[in-house]
PDB file of C-alpha atoms in Angstrom:
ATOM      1  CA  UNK A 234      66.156 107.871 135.193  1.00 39.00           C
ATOM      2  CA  UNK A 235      69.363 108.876 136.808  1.00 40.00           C
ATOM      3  CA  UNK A 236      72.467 108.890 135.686  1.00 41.00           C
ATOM      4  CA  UNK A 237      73.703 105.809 137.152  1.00 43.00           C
ATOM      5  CA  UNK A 238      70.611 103.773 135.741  1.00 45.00           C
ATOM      6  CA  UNK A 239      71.080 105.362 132.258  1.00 42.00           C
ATOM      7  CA  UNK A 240      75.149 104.157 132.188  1.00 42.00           C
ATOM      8  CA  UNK A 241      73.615 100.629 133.261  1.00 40.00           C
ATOM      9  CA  UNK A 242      71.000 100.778 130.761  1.00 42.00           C
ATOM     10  CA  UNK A 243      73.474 101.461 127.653  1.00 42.00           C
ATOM     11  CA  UNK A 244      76.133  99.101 128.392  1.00 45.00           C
ATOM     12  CA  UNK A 245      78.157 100.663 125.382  1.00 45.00           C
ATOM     13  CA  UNK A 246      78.256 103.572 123.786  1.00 45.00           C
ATOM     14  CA  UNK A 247      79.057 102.524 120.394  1.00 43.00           C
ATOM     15  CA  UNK A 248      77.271  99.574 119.895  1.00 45.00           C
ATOM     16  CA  UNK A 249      77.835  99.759 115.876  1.00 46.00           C
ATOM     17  CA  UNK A 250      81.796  99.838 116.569  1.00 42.00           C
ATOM     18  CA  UNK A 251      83.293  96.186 116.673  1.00 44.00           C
ATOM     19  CA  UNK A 252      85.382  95.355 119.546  1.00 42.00           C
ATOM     20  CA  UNK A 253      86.088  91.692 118.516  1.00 45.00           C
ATOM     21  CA  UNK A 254      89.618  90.502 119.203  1.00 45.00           C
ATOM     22  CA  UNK A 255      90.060  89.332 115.565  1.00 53.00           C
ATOM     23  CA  UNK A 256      88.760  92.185 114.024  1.00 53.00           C
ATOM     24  CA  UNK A 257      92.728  93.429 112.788  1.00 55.00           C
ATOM     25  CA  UNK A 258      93.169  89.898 111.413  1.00 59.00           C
ATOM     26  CA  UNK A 259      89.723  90.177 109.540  1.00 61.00           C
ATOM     27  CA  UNK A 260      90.970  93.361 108.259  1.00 61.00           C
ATOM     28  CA  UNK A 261      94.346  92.107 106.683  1.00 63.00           C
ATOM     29  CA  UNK A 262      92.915  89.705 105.262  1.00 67.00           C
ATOM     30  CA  UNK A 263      90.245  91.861 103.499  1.00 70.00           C
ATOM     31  CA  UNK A 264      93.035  94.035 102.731  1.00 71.00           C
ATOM     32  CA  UNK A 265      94.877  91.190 101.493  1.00 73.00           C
ATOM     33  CA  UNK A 266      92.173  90.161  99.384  1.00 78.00           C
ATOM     34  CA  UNK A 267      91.681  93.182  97.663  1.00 80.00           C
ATOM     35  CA  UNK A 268      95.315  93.944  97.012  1.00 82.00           C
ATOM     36  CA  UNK A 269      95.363  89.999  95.133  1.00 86.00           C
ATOM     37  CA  UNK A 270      92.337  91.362  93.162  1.00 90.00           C
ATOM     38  CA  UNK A 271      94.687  94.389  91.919  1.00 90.00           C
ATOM     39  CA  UNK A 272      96.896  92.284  90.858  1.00 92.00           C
ATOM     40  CA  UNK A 273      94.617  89.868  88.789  1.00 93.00           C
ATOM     41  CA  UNK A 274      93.098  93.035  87.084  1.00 94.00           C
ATOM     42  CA  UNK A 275      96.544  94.583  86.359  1.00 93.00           C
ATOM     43  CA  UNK A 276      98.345  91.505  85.242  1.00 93.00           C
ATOM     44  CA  UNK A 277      95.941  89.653  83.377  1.00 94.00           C
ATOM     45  CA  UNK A 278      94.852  93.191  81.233  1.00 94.00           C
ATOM     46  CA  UNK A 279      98.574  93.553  80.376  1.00 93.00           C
ATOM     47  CA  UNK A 280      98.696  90.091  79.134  1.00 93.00           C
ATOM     48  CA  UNK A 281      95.632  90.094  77.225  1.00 94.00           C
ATOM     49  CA  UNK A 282      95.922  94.104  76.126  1.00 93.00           C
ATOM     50  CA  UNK A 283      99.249  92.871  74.364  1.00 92.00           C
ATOM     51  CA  UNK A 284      97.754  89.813  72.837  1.00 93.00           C
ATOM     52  CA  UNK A 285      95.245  91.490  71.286  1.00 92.00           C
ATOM     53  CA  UNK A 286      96.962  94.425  70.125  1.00 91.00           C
ATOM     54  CA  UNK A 287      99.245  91.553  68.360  1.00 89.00           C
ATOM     55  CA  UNK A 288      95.620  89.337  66.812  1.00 89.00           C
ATOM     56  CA  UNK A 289      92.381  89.609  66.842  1.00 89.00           C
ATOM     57  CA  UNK A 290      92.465  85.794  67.011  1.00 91.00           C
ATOM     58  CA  UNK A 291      89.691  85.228  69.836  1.00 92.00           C
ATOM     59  CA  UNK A 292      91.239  81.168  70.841  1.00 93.00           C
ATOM     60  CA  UNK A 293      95.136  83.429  71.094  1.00 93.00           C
ATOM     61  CA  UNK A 294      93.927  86.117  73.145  1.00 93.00           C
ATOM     62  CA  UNK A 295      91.688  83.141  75.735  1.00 94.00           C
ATOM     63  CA  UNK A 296      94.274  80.891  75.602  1.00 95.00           C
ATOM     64  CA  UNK A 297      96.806  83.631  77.130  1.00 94.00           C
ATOM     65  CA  UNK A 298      94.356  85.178  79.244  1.00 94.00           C
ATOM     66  CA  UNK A 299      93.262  81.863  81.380  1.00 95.00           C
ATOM     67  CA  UNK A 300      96.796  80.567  81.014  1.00 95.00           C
ATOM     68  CA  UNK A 301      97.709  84.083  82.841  1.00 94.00           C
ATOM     69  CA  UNK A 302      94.923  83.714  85.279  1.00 95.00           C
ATOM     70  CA  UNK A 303      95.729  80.117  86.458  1.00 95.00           C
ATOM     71  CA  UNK A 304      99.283  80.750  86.539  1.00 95.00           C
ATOM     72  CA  UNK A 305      99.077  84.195  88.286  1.00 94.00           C
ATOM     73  CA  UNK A 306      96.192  82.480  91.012  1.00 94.00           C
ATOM     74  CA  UNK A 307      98.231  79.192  92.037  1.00 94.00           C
ATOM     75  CA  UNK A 308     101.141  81.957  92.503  1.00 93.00           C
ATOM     76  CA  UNK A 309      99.575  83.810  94.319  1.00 91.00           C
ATOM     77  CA  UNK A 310      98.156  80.866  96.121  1.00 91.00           C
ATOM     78  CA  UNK A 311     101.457  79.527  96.874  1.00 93.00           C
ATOM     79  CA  UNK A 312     103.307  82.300  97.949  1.00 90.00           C
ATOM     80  CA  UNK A 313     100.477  83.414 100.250  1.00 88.00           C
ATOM     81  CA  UNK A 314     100.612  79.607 101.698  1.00 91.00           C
ATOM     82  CA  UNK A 315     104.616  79.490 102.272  1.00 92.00           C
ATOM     83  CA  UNK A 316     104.787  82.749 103.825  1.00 88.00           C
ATOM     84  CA  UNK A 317     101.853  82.301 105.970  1.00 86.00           C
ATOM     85  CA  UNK A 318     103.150  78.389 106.972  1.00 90.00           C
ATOM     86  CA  UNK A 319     106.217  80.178 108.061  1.00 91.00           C
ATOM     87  CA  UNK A 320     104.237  82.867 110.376  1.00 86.00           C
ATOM     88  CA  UNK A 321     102.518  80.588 112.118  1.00 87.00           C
ATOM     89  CA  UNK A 322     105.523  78.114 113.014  1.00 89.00           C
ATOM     90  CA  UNK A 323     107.196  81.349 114.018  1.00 87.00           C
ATOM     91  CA  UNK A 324     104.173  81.407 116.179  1.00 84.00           C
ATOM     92  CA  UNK A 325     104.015  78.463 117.375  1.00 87.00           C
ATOM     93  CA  UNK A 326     107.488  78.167 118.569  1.00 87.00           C
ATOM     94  CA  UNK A 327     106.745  82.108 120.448  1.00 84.00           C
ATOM     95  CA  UNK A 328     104.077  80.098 122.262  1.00 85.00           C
ATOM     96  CA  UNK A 329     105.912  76.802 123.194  1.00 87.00           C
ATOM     97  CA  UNK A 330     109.065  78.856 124.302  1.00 86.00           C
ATOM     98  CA  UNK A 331     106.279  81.199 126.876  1.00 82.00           C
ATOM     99  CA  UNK A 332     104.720  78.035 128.082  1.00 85.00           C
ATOM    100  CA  UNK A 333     108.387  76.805 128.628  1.00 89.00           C
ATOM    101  CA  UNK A 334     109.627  79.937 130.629  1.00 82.00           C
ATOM    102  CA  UNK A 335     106.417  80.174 132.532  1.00 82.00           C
ATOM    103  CA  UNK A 336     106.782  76.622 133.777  1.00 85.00           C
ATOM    104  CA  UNK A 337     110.593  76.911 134.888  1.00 84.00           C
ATOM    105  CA  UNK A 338     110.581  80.372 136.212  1.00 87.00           C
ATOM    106  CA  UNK A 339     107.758  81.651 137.360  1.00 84.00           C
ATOM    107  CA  UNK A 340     108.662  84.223 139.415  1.00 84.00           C
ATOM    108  CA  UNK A 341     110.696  85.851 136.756  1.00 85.00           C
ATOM    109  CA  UNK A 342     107.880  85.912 133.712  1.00 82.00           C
ATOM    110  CA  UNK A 343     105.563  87.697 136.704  1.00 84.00           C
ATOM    111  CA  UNK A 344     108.211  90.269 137.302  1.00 82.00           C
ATOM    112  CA  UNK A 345     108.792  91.011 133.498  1.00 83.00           C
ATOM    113  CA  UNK A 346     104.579  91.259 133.076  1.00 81.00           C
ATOM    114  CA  UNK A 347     104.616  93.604 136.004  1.00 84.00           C
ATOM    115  CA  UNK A 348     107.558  95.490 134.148  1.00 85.00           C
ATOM    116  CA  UNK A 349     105.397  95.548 130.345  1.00 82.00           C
ATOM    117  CA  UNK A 350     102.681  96.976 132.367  1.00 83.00           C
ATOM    118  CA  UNK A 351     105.021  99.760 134.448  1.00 82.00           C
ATOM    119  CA  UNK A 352     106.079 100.334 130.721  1.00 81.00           C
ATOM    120  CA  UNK A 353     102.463 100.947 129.524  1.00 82.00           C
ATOM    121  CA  UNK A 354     102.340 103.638 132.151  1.00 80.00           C
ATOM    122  CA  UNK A 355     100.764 102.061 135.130  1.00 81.00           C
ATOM    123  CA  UNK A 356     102.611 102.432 138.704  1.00 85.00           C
ATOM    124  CA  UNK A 357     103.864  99.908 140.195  1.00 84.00           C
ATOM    125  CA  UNK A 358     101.430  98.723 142.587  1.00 85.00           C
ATOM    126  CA  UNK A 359      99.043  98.919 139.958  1.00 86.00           C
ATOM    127  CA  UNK A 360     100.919  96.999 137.640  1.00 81.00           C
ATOM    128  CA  UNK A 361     101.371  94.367 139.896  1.00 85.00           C
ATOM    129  CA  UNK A 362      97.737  94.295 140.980  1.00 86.00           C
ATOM    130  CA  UNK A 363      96.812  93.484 137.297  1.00 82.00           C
ATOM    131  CA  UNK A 364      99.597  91.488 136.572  1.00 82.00           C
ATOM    132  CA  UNK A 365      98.977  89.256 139.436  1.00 87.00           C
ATOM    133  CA  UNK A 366      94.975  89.488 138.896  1.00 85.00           C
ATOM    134  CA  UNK A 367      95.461  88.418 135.491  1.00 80.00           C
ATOM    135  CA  UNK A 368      98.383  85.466 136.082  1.00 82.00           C
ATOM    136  CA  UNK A 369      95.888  83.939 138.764  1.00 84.00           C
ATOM    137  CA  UNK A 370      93.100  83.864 135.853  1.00 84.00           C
ATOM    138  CA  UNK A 371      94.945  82.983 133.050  1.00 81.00           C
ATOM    139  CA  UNK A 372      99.041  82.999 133.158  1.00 80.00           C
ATOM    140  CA  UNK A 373      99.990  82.216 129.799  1.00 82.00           C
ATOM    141  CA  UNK A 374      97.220  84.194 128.168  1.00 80.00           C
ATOM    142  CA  UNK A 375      98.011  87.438 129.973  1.00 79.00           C
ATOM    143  CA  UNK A 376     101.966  86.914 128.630  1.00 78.00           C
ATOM    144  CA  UNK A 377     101.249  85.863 125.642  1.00 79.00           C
ATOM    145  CA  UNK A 378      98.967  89.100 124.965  1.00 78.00           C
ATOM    146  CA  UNK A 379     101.011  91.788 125.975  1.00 77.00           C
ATOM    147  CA  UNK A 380     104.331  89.846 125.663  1.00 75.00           C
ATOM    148  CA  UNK A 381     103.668  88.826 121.873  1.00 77.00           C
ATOM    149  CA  UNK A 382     100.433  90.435 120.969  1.00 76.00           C
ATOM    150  CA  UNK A 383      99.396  86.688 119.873  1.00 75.00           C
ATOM    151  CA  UNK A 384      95.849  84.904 120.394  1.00 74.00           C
ATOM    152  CA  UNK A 385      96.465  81.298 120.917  1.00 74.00           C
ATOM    153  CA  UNK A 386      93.350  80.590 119.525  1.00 73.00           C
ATOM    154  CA  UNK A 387      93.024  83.009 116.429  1.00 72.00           C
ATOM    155  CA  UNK A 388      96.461  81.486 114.501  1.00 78.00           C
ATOM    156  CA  UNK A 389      97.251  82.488 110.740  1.00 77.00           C
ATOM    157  CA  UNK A 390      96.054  79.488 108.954  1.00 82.00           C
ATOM    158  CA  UNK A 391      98.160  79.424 105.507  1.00 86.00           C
ATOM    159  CA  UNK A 392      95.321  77.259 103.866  1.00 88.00           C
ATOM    160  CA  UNK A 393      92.992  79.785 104.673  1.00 84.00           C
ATOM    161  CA  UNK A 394      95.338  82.419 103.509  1.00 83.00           C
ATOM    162  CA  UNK A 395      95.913  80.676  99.776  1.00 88.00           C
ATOM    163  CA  UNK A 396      92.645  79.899  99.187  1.00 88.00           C
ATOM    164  CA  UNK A 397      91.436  83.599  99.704  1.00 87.00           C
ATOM    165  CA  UNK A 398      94.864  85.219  97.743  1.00 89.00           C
ATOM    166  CA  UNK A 399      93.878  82.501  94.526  1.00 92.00           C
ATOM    167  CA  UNK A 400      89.876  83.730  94.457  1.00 93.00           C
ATOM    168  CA  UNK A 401      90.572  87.664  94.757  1.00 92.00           C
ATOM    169  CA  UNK A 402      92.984  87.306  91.912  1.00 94.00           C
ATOM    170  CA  UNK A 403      90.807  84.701  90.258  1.00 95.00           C
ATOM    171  CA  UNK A 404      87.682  87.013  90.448  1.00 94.00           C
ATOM    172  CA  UNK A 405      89.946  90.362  89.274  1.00 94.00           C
ATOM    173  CA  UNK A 406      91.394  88.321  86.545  1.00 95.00           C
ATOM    174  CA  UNK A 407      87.984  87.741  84.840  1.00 96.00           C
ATOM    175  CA  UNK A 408      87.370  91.372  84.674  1.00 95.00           C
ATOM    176  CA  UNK A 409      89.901  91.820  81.259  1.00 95.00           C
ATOM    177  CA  UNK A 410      89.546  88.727  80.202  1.00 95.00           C
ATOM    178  CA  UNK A 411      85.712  88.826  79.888  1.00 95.00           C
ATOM    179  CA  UNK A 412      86.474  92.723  78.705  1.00 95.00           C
ATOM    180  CA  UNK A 413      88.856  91.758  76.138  1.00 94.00           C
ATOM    181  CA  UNK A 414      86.563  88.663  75.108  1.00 94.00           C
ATOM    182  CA  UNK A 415      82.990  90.119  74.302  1.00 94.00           C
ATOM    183  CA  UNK A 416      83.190  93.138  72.818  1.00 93.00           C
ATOM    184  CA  UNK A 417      83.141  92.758  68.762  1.00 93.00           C
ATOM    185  CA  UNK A 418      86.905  93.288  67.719  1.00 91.00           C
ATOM    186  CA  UNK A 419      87.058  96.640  66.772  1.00 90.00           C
ATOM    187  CA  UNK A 420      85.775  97.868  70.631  1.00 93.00           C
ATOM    188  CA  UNK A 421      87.747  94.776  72.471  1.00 92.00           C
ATOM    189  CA  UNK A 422      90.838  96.905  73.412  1.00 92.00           C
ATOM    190  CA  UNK A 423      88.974 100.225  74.049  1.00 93.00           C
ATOM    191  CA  UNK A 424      86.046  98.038  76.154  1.00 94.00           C
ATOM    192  CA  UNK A 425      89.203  96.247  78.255  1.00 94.00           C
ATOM    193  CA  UNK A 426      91.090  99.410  78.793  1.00 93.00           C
ATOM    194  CA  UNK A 427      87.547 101.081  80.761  1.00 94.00           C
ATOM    195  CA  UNK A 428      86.526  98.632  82.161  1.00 95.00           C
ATOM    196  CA  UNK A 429      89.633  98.195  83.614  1.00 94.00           C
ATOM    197  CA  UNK A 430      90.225 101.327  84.991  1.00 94.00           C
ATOM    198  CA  UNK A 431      86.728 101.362  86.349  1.00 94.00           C
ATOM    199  CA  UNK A 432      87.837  98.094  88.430  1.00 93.00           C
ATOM    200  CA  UNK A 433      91.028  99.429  89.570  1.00 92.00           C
ATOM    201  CA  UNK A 434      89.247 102.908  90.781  1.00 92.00           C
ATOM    202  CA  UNK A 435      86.971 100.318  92.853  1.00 91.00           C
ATOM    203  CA  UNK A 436      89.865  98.348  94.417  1.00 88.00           C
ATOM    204  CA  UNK A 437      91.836 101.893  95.108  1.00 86.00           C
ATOM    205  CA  UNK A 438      89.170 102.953  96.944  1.00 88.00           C
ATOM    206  CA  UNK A 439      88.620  99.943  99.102  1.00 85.00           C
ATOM    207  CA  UNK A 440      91.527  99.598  99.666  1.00 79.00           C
ATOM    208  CA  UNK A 441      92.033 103.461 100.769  1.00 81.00           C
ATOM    209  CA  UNK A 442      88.849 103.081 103.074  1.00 81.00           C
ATOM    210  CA  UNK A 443      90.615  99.416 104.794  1.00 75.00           C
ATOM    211  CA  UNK A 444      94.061 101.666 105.322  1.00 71.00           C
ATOM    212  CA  UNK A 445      92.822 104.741 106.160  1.00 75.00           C
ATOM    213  CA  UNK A 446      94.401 106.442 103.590  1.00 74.00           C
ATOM    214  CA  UNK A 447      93.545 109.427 100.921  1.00 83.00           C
ATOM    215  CA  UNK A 448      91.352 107.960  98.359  1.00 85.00           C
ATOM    216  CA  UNK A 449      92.190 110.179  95.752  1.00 87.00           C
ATOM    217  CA  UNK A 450      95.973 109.138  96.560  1.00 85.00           C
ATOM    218  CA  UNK A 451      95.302 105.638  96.410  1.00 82.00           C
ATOM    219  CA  UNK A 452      93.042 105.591  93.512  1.00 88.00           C
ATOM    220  CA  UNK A 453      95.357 107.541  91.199  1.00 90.00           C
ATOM    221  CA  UNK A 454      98.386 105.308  91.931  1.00 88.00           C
ATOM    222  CA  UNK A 455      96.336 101.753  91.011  1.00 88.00           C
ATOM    223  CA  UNK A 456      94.756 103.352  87.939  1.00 91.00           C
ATOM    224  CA  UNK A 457      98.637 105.062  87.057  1.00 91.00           C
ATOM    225  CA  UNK A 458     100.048 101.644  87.133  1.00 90.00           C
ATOM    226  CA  UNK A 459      97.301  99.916  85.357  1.00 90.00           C
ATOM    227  CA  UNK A 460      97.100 102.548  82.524  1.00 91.00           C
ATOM    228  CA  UNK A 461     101.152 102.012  82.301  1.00 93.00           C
ATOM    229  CA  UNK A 462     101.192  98.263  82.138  1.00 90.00           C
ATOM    230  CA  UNK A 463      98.244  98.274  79.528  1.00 92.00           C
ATOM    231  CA  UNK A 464      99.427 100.597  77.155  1.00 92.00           C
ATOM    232  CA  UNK A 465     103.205  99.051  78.030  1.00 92.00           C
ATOM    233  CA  UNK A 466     102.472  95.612  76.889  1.00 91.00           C
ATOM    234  CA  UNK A 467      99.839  97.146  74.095  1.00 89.00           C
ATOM    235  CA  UNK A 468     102.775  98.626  72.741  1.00 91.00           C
ATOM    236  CA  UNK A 469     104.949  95.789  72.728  1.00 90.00           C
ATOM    237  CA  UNK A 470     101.810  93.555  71.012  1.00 87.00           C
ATOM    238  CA  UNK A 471     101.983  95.714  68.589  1.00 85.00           C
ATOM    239  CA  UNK A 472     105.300  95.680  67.619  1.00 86.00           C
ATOM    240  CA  UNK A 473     105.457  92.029  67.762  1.00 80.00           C
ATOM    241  CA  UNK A 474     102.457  91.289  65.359  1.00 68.00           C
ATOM    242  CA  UNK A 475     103.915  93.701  62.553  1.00 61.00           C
ATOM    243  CA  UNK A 476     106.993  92.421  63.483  1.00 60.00           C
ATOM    244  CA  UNK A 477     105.682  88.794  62.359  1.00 56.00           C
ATOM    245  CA  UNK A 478     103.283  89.457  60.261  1.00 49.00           C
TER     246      UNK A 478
END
């Protein structure tokens, strides 16, 4: 088989690598949902940690924890949803103002594509052939992609975006709180504080795979902090429950 034959025959030479357009926004908002499931581990084993270091009162120390959970997940929830909302009307309105310009002057969004492209590096006449190839296929698309870096039809959606932030944290608040809730009382605080830590090396290294980043780095700083806020808040549980007691 020649050469030629072979290149037609393997259309791609890394057929396991994705090429999808979305495939940043899936990331983020993997990224995203593993960064809410650090915070449901860390926050919710403070809050319980300190309950329990101040009684061994199973209803307290449930009571807390799922108040902690649903509070900390509908926060999560709406934050993720107002600042999400606000992306995509800043969005939209990039959009509407393109469509706008490329109605009413023409002439002068084709010269600025042709400039984007010179300042990729492309000459001008080759700029202008692919600015010009591209505005005859699809105007606004073309501008809108190397203009904005937008896809029209790939928008944040902020629904989307609190319903995912409100499960991660749900699902990494139930890791203390089950931890803190089945072990016999003597091993609840030693049980919470592994398993824990265990969860938070799991979520560091995720995370440090998603961002490309050192994973001893990024595990040591999410254990650091969760180690800190346990033994924080254990502290303070304890000095409240001699204090009343």
């Amino acid at each position: 088989m020649s050469a030629q034959n072979a290149e037609r025959a393997e259309p791609s030479r890394h057929p396991d690598e994705p090429h999808a357009p979305s495939l940043a926004s899936r990331l983020n908002w993997l990224r995203a949902g593993v960064l809410g499931a650090n915070d449901g581990i860390v926050s919710t084993a403070g809050l319980v940690v300190g309950v329990a270091a101040a009684t061994t009162e199973r209803s307290a120390i449930f009571t807390a924890g799922f108040a902690g959970l649903a509070a900390g997940a509908v926060s999560m929830a709406l934050g993720e949803y107002v600042s999400v909302s606000t992306q995509r009307d800043t969005e939209r309105a990039l959009l509407s103002k393109e469509r706008r310009e490329l109605a009413e002057k023409p002439d002068a969004e084709f010269e600025e594509l042709v400039e984007m492209y010179e300042d990729k590096g492309l000459r001008d006449e080759t700029a202008r052939t692919v600015a010009r190839e591209l505005t005859d296929h699809d105007a606004f698309a073309a501008h809108v992609d190397v203009e904005l870096g937008i896809d029209p039809n790939d928008l944040t959606n902020p629904w989307q975006a609190a319903g995912s932030s409100a499960l991660s944290f749900t699902l990494g608040a139930l890791v203390p709180l089950l931890a803190i809730l089945l072990p016999p009382v003597h091993l609840r605080i030693p049980v919470a504080f592994v398993a824990v830590l265990v969860a938070l090396v799991l979520t560091g290294t995720v995370s440090a795979a998603l961002g490309g980043a050192r994973r001893t780095r990024a595990v040591l700083r999410v254990v650091l902090g969760g180690a800190l806020a346990m033994i924080v808040t254990y502290g303070i549980g304890q000095l409240v429950g001699t204090s009343i007691s």
